[in-house]
PDB file of C-alpha atoms and ligand atoms in Angstrom:
ATOM      1  CA  MET A 950     110.917 204.652 253.792  1.00 79.00           C
ATOM      2  CA  ALA A 951     110.718 205.751 250.276  1.00 92.00           C
ATOM      3  CA  ALA A 952     107.991 206.009 247.961  1.00 96.00           C
ATOM      4  CA  GLU A 953     108.056 204.813 244.467  1.00 98.00           C
ATOM      5  CA  VAL A 954     106.948 207.818 242.485  1.00 98.00           C
ATOM      6  CA  ALA A 955     107.469 206.230 238.969  1.00 98.00           C
ATOM      7  CA  PRO A 956     108.985 202.642 238.103  1.00 97.00           C
ATOM      8  CA  GLY A 957     112.599 202.949 239.748  1.00 98.00           C
ATOM      9  CA  VAL A 958     112.180 206.499 240.975  1.00 98.00           C
ATOM     10  CA  TYR A 959     111.766 206.747 244.745  1.00 98.00           C
ATOM     11  CA  VAL A 960     111.229 209.891 247.079  1.00 98.00           C
ATOM     12  CA  ALA A 961     111.945 210.108 250.666  1.00 98.00           C
ATOM     13  CA  THR A 962     110.623 212.813 252.677  1.00 97.00           C
ATOM     14  CA  ALA A 963     112.189 213.918 255.862  1.00 97.00           C
ATOM     15  CA  GLY A 964     110.246 215.820 258.591  1.00 95.00           C
ATOM     16  CA  MET A 965     112.689 218.704 258.514  1.00 95.00           C
ATOM     17  CA  TYR A 966     111.216 221.077 255.896  1.00 94.00           C
ATOM     18  CA  THR A 967     109.205 218.302 254.213  1.00 96.00           C
ATOM     19  CA  THR A 968     112.685 217.762 252.336  1.00 97.00           C
ATOM     20  CA  THR A 969     112.678 215.167 249.657  1.00 98.00           C
ATOM     21  CA  THR A 970     115.487 212.937 248.443  1.00 98.00           C
ATOM     22  CA  THR A 971     115.289 211.379 245.149  1.00 98.00           C
ATOM     23  CA  VAL A 972     116.620 207.931 244.136  1.00 98.00           C
ATOM     24  CA  VAL A 973     116.742 206.834 240.611  1.00 98.00           C
ATOM     25  CA  ALA A 974     117.699 203.206 240.154  1.00 98.00           C
ATOM     26  CA  GLY A 975     120.396 202.186 237.434  1.00 98.00           C
ATOM     27  CA  ASP A 976     121.918 199.376 235.936  1.00 96.00           C
ATOM     28  CA  ASP A 977     123.354 196.571 238.335  1.00 97.00           C
ATOM     29  CA  GLY A 978     122.233 198.103 241.708  1.00 97.00           C
ATOM     30  CA  GLY A 979     123.679 201.321 240.878  1.00 98.00           C
ATOM     31  CA  CYS A 980     121.799 204.589 241.401  1.00 98.00           C
ATOM     32  CA  LEU A 981     121.732 208.412 241.239  1.00 98.00           C
ATOM     33  CA  LEU A 982     120.818 209.973 244.515  1.00 98.00           C
ATOM     34  CA  ILE A 983     119.593 213.691 244.113  1.00 98.00           C
ATOM     35  CA  ASP A 984     119.898 216.013 247.129  1.00 98.00           C
ATOM     36  CA  PRO A 985     120.267 213.566 250.219  1.00 98.00           C
ATOM     37  CA  ALA A 986     118.961 215.194 253.249  1.00 96.00           C
ATOM     38  CA  VAL A 987     118.540 216.209 255.874  1.00 98.00           C
ATOM     39  CA  THR A 988     119.617 215.139 259.434  1.00 98.00           C
ATOM     40  CA  VAL A 989     122.420 212.593 260.290  1.00 98.00           C
ATOM     41  CA  ALA A 990     119.618 210.155 261.252  1.00 98.00           C
ATOM     42  CA  ASP A 991     117.793 210.866 258.107  1.00 98.00           C
ATOM     43  CA  LEU A 992     120.957 209.925 255.946  1.00 98.00           C
ATOM     44  CA  ALA A 993     121.675 206.895 258.108  1.00 98.00           C
ATOM     45  CA  ALA A 994     118.066 205.625 257.360  1.00 98.00           C
ATOM     46  CA  LEU A 995     118.563 206.480 253.559  1.00 98.00           C
ATOM     47  CA  ALA A 996     121.939 204.443 253.709  1.00 98.00           C
ATOM     48  CA  ALA A 997     120.332 201.725 255.344  1.00 98.00           C
ATOM     49  CA  TRP A 998     117.134 201.597 252.950  1.00 98.00           C
ATOM     50  CA  LEU A 999     119.693 201.724 249.768  1.00 98.00           C
ATOM     51  CA  SER A1000     121.371 198.792 251.287  1.00 97.00           C
ATOM     52  CA  GLY A1001     118.332 197.068 252.035  1.00 97.00           C
ATOM     53  CA  ARG A1002     117.024 197.323 248.451  1.00 97.00           C
ATOM     54  CA  GLY A1003     120.429 196.415 246.870  1.00 97.00           C
ATOM     55  CA  LEU A1004     121.023 199.857 245.668  1.00 98.00           C
ATOM     56  CA  ARG A1005     124.434 201.896 245.913  1.00 98.00           C
ATOM     57  CA  PRO A1006     124.893 205.678 244.548  1.00 98.00           C
ATOM     58  CA  VAL A1007     127.049 205.799 241.725  1.00 98.00           C
ATOM     59  CA  ALA A1008     126.363 209.435 240.965  1.00 98.00           C
ATOM     60  CA  ALA A1009     124.804 212.131 242.959  1.00 98.00           C
ATOM     61  CA  TRP A1010     123.165 215.563 241.980  1.00 98.00           C
ATOM     62  CA  SER A1011     122.826 218.545 244.233  1.00 98.00           C
ATOM     63  CA  THR A1012     120.114 220.925 242.898  1.00 98.00           C
ATOM     64  CA  HIS A1013     121.479 224.159 244.000  1.00 98.00           C
ATOM     65  CA  PRO A1014     124.199 225.778 246.537  1.00 98.00           C
ATOM     66  CA  HIS A1015     121.922 225.685 249.821  1.00 98.00           C
ATOM     67  CA  TRP A1016     123.140 223.872 252.638  1.00 98.00           C
ATOM     68  CA  ASP A1017     120.379 221.159 253.020  1.00 98.00           C
ATOM     69  CA  HIS A1018     121.109 220.146 249.258  1.00 98.00           C
ATOM     70  CA  LEU A1019     124.893 219.287 249.846  1.00 98.00           C
ATOM     71  CA  LEU A1020     124.923 217.020 252.545  1.00 98.00           C
ATOM     72  CA  TRP A1021     126.797 213.654 252.310  1.00 98.00           C
ATOM     73  CA  SER A1022     127.222 210.791 254.733  1.00 98.00           C
ATOM     74  CA  ASN A1023     129.951 207.892 254.641  1.00 98.00           C
ATOM     75  CA  ALA A1024     127.616 205.435 254.315  1.00 98.00           C
ATOM     76  CA  LEU A1025     126.551 206.627 250.976  1.00 98.00           C
ATOM     77  CA  GLY A1026     129.982 205.676 249.672  1.00 98.00           C
ATOM     78  CA  ALA A1027     132.207 207.830 247.186  1.00 97.00           C
ATOM     79  CA  ALA A1028     130.122 208.118 243.977  1.00 98.00           C
ATOM     80  CA  PRO A1029     131.209 211.422 242.083  1.00 98.00           C
ATOM     81  CA  ARG A1030     128.849 214.291 243.430  1.00 98.00           C
ATOM     82  CA  TYR A1031     127.733 217.142 240.831  1.00 98.00           C
ATOM     83  CA  ALA A1032     126.158 220.330 240.521  1.00 98.00           C
ATOM     84  CA  THR A1033     126.274 223.080 237.989  1.00 98.00           C
ATOM     85  CA  ALA A1034     129.325 224.883 237.517  1.00 98.00           C
ATOM     86  CA  ARG A1035     127.682 228.446 238.703  1.00 98.00           C
ATOM     87  CA  ALA A1036     126.617 226.065 241.872  1.00 98.00           C
ATOM     88  CA  VAL A1037     129.725 224.892 242.181  1.00 98.00           C
ATOM     89  CA  ALA A1038     131.374 228.074 242.239  1.00 98.00           C
ATOM     90  CA  ALA A1039     128.619 229.478 244.728  1.00 98.00           C
ATOM     91  CA  VAL A1040     129.559 226.873 247.193  1.00 98.00           C
ATOM     92  CA  ALA A1041     133.066 228.206 247.197  1.00 98.00           C
ATOM     93  CA  ARG A1042     132.187 231.624 247.794  1.00 97.00           C
ATOM     94  CA  ASP A1043     129.868 230.911 250.450  1.00 96.00           C
ATOM     95  CA  GLU A1044     131.463 227.853 252.361  1.00 96.00           C
ATOM     96  CA  ALA A1045     131.784 229.218 255.455  1.00 97.00           C
ATOM     97  CA  ARG A1046     128.164 230.396 255.761  1.00 97.00           C
ATOM     98  CA  LEU A1047     126.709 226.977 254.352  1.00 98.00           C
ATOM     99  CA  ILE A1048     128.891 225.072 257.070  1.00 98.00           C
ATOM    100  CA  GLY A1049     127.261 227.307 259.802  1.00 98.00           C
ATOM    101  CA  ALA A1050     123.894 226.895 258.708  1.00 98.00           C
ATOM    102  CA  VAL A1051     124.606 223.320 258.736  1.00 98.00           C
ATOM    103  CA  GLU A1052     126.038 223.109 262.143  1.00 97.00           C
ATOM    104  CA  GLU A1053     123.148 225.074 263.511  1.00 97.00           C
ATOM    105  CA  GLU A1054     120.384 223.331 261.744  1.00 97.00           C
ATOM    106  CA  ALA A1055     121.259 219.845 261.298  1.00 97.00           C
ATOM    107  CA  PRO A1056     124.308 219.216 263.504  1.00 98.00           C
ATOM    108  CA  GLY A1057     126.689 216.057 263.749  1.00 98.00           C
ATOM    109  CA  HIS A1058     127.278 215.797 259.807  1.00 98.00           C
ATOM    110  CA  ASP A1059     130.713 214.882 258.640  1.00 98.00           C
ATOM    111  CA  LEU A1060     131.903 218.119 257.423  1.00 97.00           C
ATOM    112  CA  SER A1061     134.713 216.668 255.477  1.00 97.00           C
ATOM    113  CA  LEU A1062     131.916 215.392 253.198  1.00 98.00           C
ATOM    114  CA  PHE A1063     129.754 218.479 253.000  1.00 98.00           C
ATOM    115  CA  ALA A1064     129.342 220.205 249.598  1.00 98.00           C
ATOM    116  CA  ARG A1065     131.996 218.145 247.917  1.00 98.00           C
ATOM    117  CA  VAL A1066     130.556 218.762 244.564  1.00 98.00           C
ATOM    118  CA  GLU A1067     132.379 218.934 241.100  1.00 98.00           C
ATOM    119  CA  PRO A1068     131.075 220.893 238.097  1.00 98.00           C
ATOM    120  CA  LEU A1069     128.785 218.810 235.574  1.00 98.00           C
ATOM    121  CA  ILE A1070     130.245 218.996 232.056  1.00 93.00           C
ATOM    122  CA  GLY A1071     127.302 219.168 229.488  1.00 95.00           C
ATOM    123  CA  HIS A1072     123.426 219.153 230.499  1.00 97.00           C
ATOM    124  CA  GLU A1073     123.166 215.370 231.165  1.00 98.00           C
ATOM    125  CA  ILE A1074     124.513 213.344 233.944  1.00 98.00           C
ATOM    126  CA  ASP A1075     126.658 210.791 232.359  1.00 97.00           C
ATOM    127  CA  TRP A1076     125.795 207.398 234.707  1.00 98.00           C
ATOM    128  CA  PRO A1077     125.017 203.859 234.149  1.00 98.00           C
ATOM    129  CA  GLY A1078     121.056 204.287 234.237  1.00 98.00           C
ATOM    130  CA  PRO A1079     117.962 206.210 232.642  1.00 98.00           C
ATOM    131  CA  ARG A1080     119.007 209.660 230.983  1.00 98.00           C
ATOM    132  CA  ALA A1081     119.111 212.370 233.408  1.00 98.00           C
ATOM    133  CA  LEU A1082     118.739 215.906 231.671  1.00 98.00           C
ATOM    134  CA  ILE A1083     119.782 219.025 233.374  1.00 98.00           C
ATOM    135  CA  TYR A1084     117.809 222.286 233.179  1.00 98.00           C
ATOM    136  CA  ALA A1085     120.126 225.053 234.756  1.00 98.00           C
ATOM    137  CA  HIS A1086     118.581 228.532 235.622  1.00 98.00           C
ATOM    138  CA  ASP A1087     119.116 231.175 238.660  1.00 98.00           C
ATOM    139  CA  ALA A1088     115.758 231.092 240.215  1.00 98.00           C
ATOM    140  CA  HIS A1089     116.208 230.763 243.976  1.00 97.00           C
ATOM    141  CA  ALA A1090     119.856 230.203 244.001  1.00 98.00           C
ATOM    142  CA  PRO A1091     122.641 230.692 241.545  1.00 97.00           C
ATOM    143  CA  GLY A1092     123.214 227.656 239.098  1.00 98.00           C
ATOM    144  CA  HIS A1093     119.769 226.065 240.253  1.00 98.00           C
ATOM    145  CA  GLY A1094     119.595 222.589 238.382  1.00 98.00           C
ATOM    146  CA  ALA A1095     116.406 220.760 237.724  1.00 98.00           C
ATOM    147  CA  VAL A1096     116.704 216.869 236.805  1.00 98.00           C
ATOM    148  CA  PHE A1097     114.491 215.591 234.105  1.00 98.00           C
ATOM    149  CA  LEU A1098     113.970 211.797 233.571  1.00 98.00           C
ATOM    150  CA  PRO A1099     112.583 211.457 230.151  1.00 98.00           C
ATOM    151  CA  ASP A1100     112.062 207.622 230.360  1.00 97.00           C
ATOM    152  CA  SER A1101     109.638 208.195 233.389  1.00 98.00           C
ATOM    153  CA  GLY A1102     108.648 211.845 232.967  1.00 98.00           C
ATOM    154  CA  VAL A1103     109.942 212.965 236.503  1.00 98.00           C
ATOM    155  CA  LEU A1104     110.913 216.176 237.105  1.00 98.00           C
ATOM    156  CA  VAL A1105     113.069 216.773 240.253  1.00 98.00           C
ATOM    157  CA  THR A1106     112.823 220.579 240.490  1.00 98.00           C
ATOM    158  CA  GLY A1107     115.319 221.595 243.767  1.00 98.00           C
ATOM    159  CA  ASP A1108     113.467 224.557 245.471  1.00 98.00           C
ATOM    160  CA  MET A1109     110.883 225.214 242.629  1.00 97.00           C
ATOM    161  CA  CYS A1110     107.338 224.329 242.476  1.00 97.00           C
ATOM    162  CA  SER A1111     106.531 223.463 245.986  1.00 97.00           C
ATOM    163  CA  ASP A1112     102.940 223.366 247.472  1.00 97.00           C
ATOM    164  CA  VAL A1113     104.377 224.092 251.057  1.00 96.00           C
ATOM    165  CA  GLU A1114     106.807 227.094 250.454  1.00 96.00           C
ATOM    166  CA  ILE A1115     106.229 230.477 248.596  1.00 97.00           C
ATOM    167  CA  PRO A1116     108.908 231.125 245.799  1.00 97.00           C
ATOM    168  CA  LEU A1117     111.993 232.156 247.946  1.00 97.00           C
ATOM    169  CA  LEU A1118     114.029 234.769 245.525  1.00 97.00           C
ATOM    170  CA  ASP A1119     117.735 235.062 245.540  1.00 96.00           C
ATOM    171  CA  LEU A1120     117.675 238.516 246.553  1.00 95.00           C
ATOM    172  CA  GLU A1121     121.485 238.783 246.364  1.00 94.00           C
ATOM    173  CA  SER A1122     121.109 238.150 242.502  1.00 95.00           C
ATOM    174  CA  ALA A1123     121.143 241.147 240.281  1.00 93.00           C
ATOM    175  CA  ASP A1124     117.358 240.930 239.389  1.00 95.00           C
ATOM    176  CA  PRO A1125     115.652 238.262 241.388  1.00 97.00           C
ATOM    177  CA  PHE A1126     112.349 238.516 240.140  1.00 97.00           C
ATOM    178  CA  ARG A1127     113.615 238.142 236.592  1.00 97.00           C
ATOM    179  CA  GLY A1128     115.912 235.511 237.471  1.00 97.00           C
ATOM    180  CA  TYR A1129     112.770 233.617 239.102  1.00 98.00           C
ATOM    181  CA  ARG A1130     110.336 234.094 236.281  1.00 98.00           C
ATOM    182  CA  GLU A1131     112.848 232.697 233.558  1.00 98.00           C
ATOM    183  CA  GLY A1132     113.761 229.704 235.864  1.00 98.00           C
ATOM    184  CA  LEU A1133     109.774 228.938 236.194  1.00 98.00           C
ATOM    185  CA  ALA A1134     109.527 229.656 232.299  1.00 98.00           C
ATOM    186  CA  LEU A1135     112.573 226.951 231.756  1.00 98.00           C
ATOM    187  CA  LEU A1136     110.513 224.379 233.883  1.00 98.00           C
ATOM    188  CA  ALA A1137     107.263 225.135 232.581  1.00 98.00           C
ATOM    189  CA  ASP A1138     108.712 224.286 229.094  1.00 97.00           C
ATOM    190  CA  VAL A1139     110.151 220.805 229.992  1.00 98.00           C
ATOM    191  CA  PRO A1140     108.376 218.510 227.612  1.00 95.00           C
ATOM    192  CA  CYS A1141     106.037 215.496 228.700  1.00 96.00           C
ATOM    193  CA  VAL A1142     106.320 216.051 232.518  1.00 97.00           C
ATOM    194  CA  ARG A1143     104.111 213.399 234.402  1.00 97.00           C
ATOM    195  CA  VAL A1144     105.529 213.845 237.872  1.00 98.00           C
ATOM    196  CA  VAL A1145     107.465 216.703 239.803  1.00 98.00           C
ATOM    197  CA  VAL A1146     109.333 216.296 242.848  1.00 98.00           C
ATOM    198  CA  PRO A1147     109.877 219.800 244.690  1.00 98.00           C
ATOM    199  CA  GLY A1148     112.921 220.139 247.062  1.00 98.00           C
ATOM    200  CA  HIS A1149     110.360 220.687 249.935  1.00 97.00           C
ATOM    201  CA  GLY A1150     106.691 219.684 249.470  1.00 97.00           C
ATOM    202  CA  HIS A1151     104.605 216.823 248.047  1.00 97.00           C
ATOM    203  CA  VAL A1152     105.008 214.957 244.971  1.00 98.00           C
ATOM    204  CA  ALA A1153     102.733 216.654 242.226  1.00 97.00           C
ATOM    205  CA  ARG A1154     101.071 214.826 239.092  1.00 96.00           C
ATOM    206  CA  ASP A1155     100.169 215.862 235.587  1.00 89.00           C
ATOM    207  CA  HIS A1156      98.017 219.563 235.788  1.00 94.00           C
ATOM    208  CA  GLU A1157      99.252 220.072 239.320  1.00 97.00           C
ATOM    209  CA  PHE A1158     102.537 220.966 237.893  1.00 97.00           C
ATOM    210  CA  HIS A1159     101.335 223.825 235.876  1.00 96.00           C
ATOM    211  CA  ARG A1160      98.762 224.928 238.763  1.00 97.00           C
ATOM    212  CA  ARG A1161     101.754 225.247 240.967  1.00 97.00           C
ATOM    213  CA  ILE A1162     103.813 227.133 238.233  1.00 97.00           C
ATOM    214  CA  ALA A1163     100.762 229.555 237.917  1.00 97.00           C
ATOM    215  CA  ALA A1164     100.480 230.135 241.575  1.00 96.00           C
ATOM    216  CA  ASP A1165     104.230 230.924 241.836  1.00 97.00           C
ATOM    217  CA  LEU A1166     103.602 233.574 238.813  1.00 97.00           C
ATOM    218  CA  ALA A1167     100.827 234.972 240.971  1.00 96.00           C
ATOM    219  CA  TYR A1168     102.784 235.245 244.037  1.00 97.00           C
ATOM    220  CA  LEU A1169     105.529 237.135 242.169  1.00 97.00           C
ATOM    221  CA  ASP A1170     102.855 239.222 240.275  1.00 96.00           C
ATOM    222  CA  ALA A1171     101.554 240.374 243.575  1.00 95.00           C
ATOM    223  CA  VAL A1172     104.535 241.015 245.389  1.00 95.00           C
ATOM    224  CA  GLN A1173     105.799 243.070 242.694  1.00 94.00           C
ATOM    225  CA  ALA A1174     102.684 245.171 242.275  1.00 93.00           C
ATOM    226  CA  GLY A1175     102.208 245.528 245.789  1.00 90.00           C
ATOM    227  CA  ASP A1176      99.017 243.846 246.087  1.00 89.00           C
ATOM    228  CA  ASP A1177      97.996 241.806 249.137  1.00 85.00           C
ATOM    229  CA  ILE A1178      99.041 238.173 248.798  1.00 88.00           C
ATOM    230  CA  ASP A1179      96.383 235.511 249.477  1.00 85.00           C
ATOM    231  CA  ASP A1180      98.766 232.396 249.267  1.00 91.00           C
ATOM    232  CA  ALA A1181      97.804 229.288 251.413  1.00 92.00           C
ATOM    233  CA  ARG A1182     101.769 228.696 251.468  1.00 95.00           C
ATOM    234  CA  LEU A1183     102.084 231.431 253.776  1.00 94.00           C
ATOM    235  CA  THR A1184     101.648 229.791 257.152  1.00 90.00           C
ATOM    236  CA  GLY A1185     104.907 229.110 259.038  1.00 89.00           C
ATOM    237  CA  ALA A1186     106.672 232.208 260.918  1.00 93.00           C
ATOM    238  CA  TRP A1187     109.863 231.291 258.627  1.00 93.00           C
ATOM    239  CA  LEU A1188     108.016 231.951 255.541  1.00 95.00           C
ATOM    240  CA  ARG A1189     106.170 235.035 256.756  1.00 94.00           C
ATOM    241  CA  ALA A1190     109.501 236.492 257.469  1.00 95.00           C
ATOM    242  CA  GLU A1191     110.890 235.561 254.036  1.00 95.00           C
ATOM    243  CA  HIS A1192     107.908 237.283 252.442  1.00 96.00           C
ATOM    244  CA  ALA A1193     108.126 240.287 254.452  1.00 94.00           C
ATOM    245  CA  ARG A1194     111.766 240.416 253.130  1.00 95.00           C
ATOM    246  CA  GLN A1195     110.813 240.185 249.642  1.00 95.00           C
ATOM    247  CA  THR A1196     107.845 242.585 249.959  1.00 94.00           C
ATOM    248  CA  ALA A1197     110.506 244.949 251.549  1.00 93.00           C
ATOM    249  CA  PHE A1198     112.844 244.466 248.660  1.00 93.00           C
ATOM    250  CA  THR A1199     110.477 245.436 245.761  1.00 91.00           C
ATOM    251  CA  ARG A1200     109.600 248.613 247.933  1.00 85.00           C
ATOM    252  CA  ARG A1201     113.019 249.486 247.965  1.00 81.00           C
ATOM    253  CA  ALA A1202     113.774 248.752 244.285  1.00 68.00           C
ATOM    254  CA  PRO A1203     110.439 249.875 242.501  1.00 54.00           C
ATOM    255  CA  GLU A1204     112.165 250.268 239.125  1.00 55.00           C
ATOM    256  CA  ARG A1205     112.092 246.442 239.049  1.00 51.00           C
ATOM    257  CA  ARG A1206     108.355 246.415 238.971  1.00 50.00           C
ATOM    258  CA  PRO A1207     106.971 245.363 235.781  1.00 51.00           C
ATOM    259  CA  GLY A1208     105.742 247.648 233.079  1.00 44.00           C
TER     260      GLY A1208
HETATM  261 ZN1  LIG B1776     117.041 226.373 248.613  1.00 86.10          ZN
END
């Protein structure tokens, strides 16, 4: 079910929104589970795949406080689940809306297990396995935390650096474009990235990482300048609708344009 993208690092891809789940194998059959998603059937298949390989989650990470990155099931066990402190605060503020989104988009989950994340202290997940460093920023969602595995060079970006989705800005934040640029800059500076796992889309290797960052910056530049956009990712109706919202936002807030 899941592809091994680096030694001991596996990525499963769900049909819905091309959503990825990342599994990092650790010591003694333990694993770190990042963003398990997305439907009830997907999580059941994930749990079965894990047990078939003798893996059991001993820690979990939610990259950001959006419903499709906060899911869990009983079969995944009772590992501690972490997110950044800002993400945990956003979950608390937004819980009713998040639960509404789960019920509408992927009904049937045990909601008592939904979004039960606790704030990570520090910038590294303390677990018995490969080092997992957190790079936190506020692009796309408050307290968005990418996970970098320095041993294998894998960067799990959450909803950034996608080949199928345009940059989706957090339009409720104080300065969405600036926040997004700062997040991209932070990720671009992570040293020795060899494999990138976006939350939605396909795994990238080597130069493709920086090509995606450049494509995201070009998108932001064009939206802020009011230029026509020629972006291959602008295909589905929902992405076009998000693009229209982002374009309308810059028209309402021209003082936020650069220069
Ligand atoms: Zn998201």
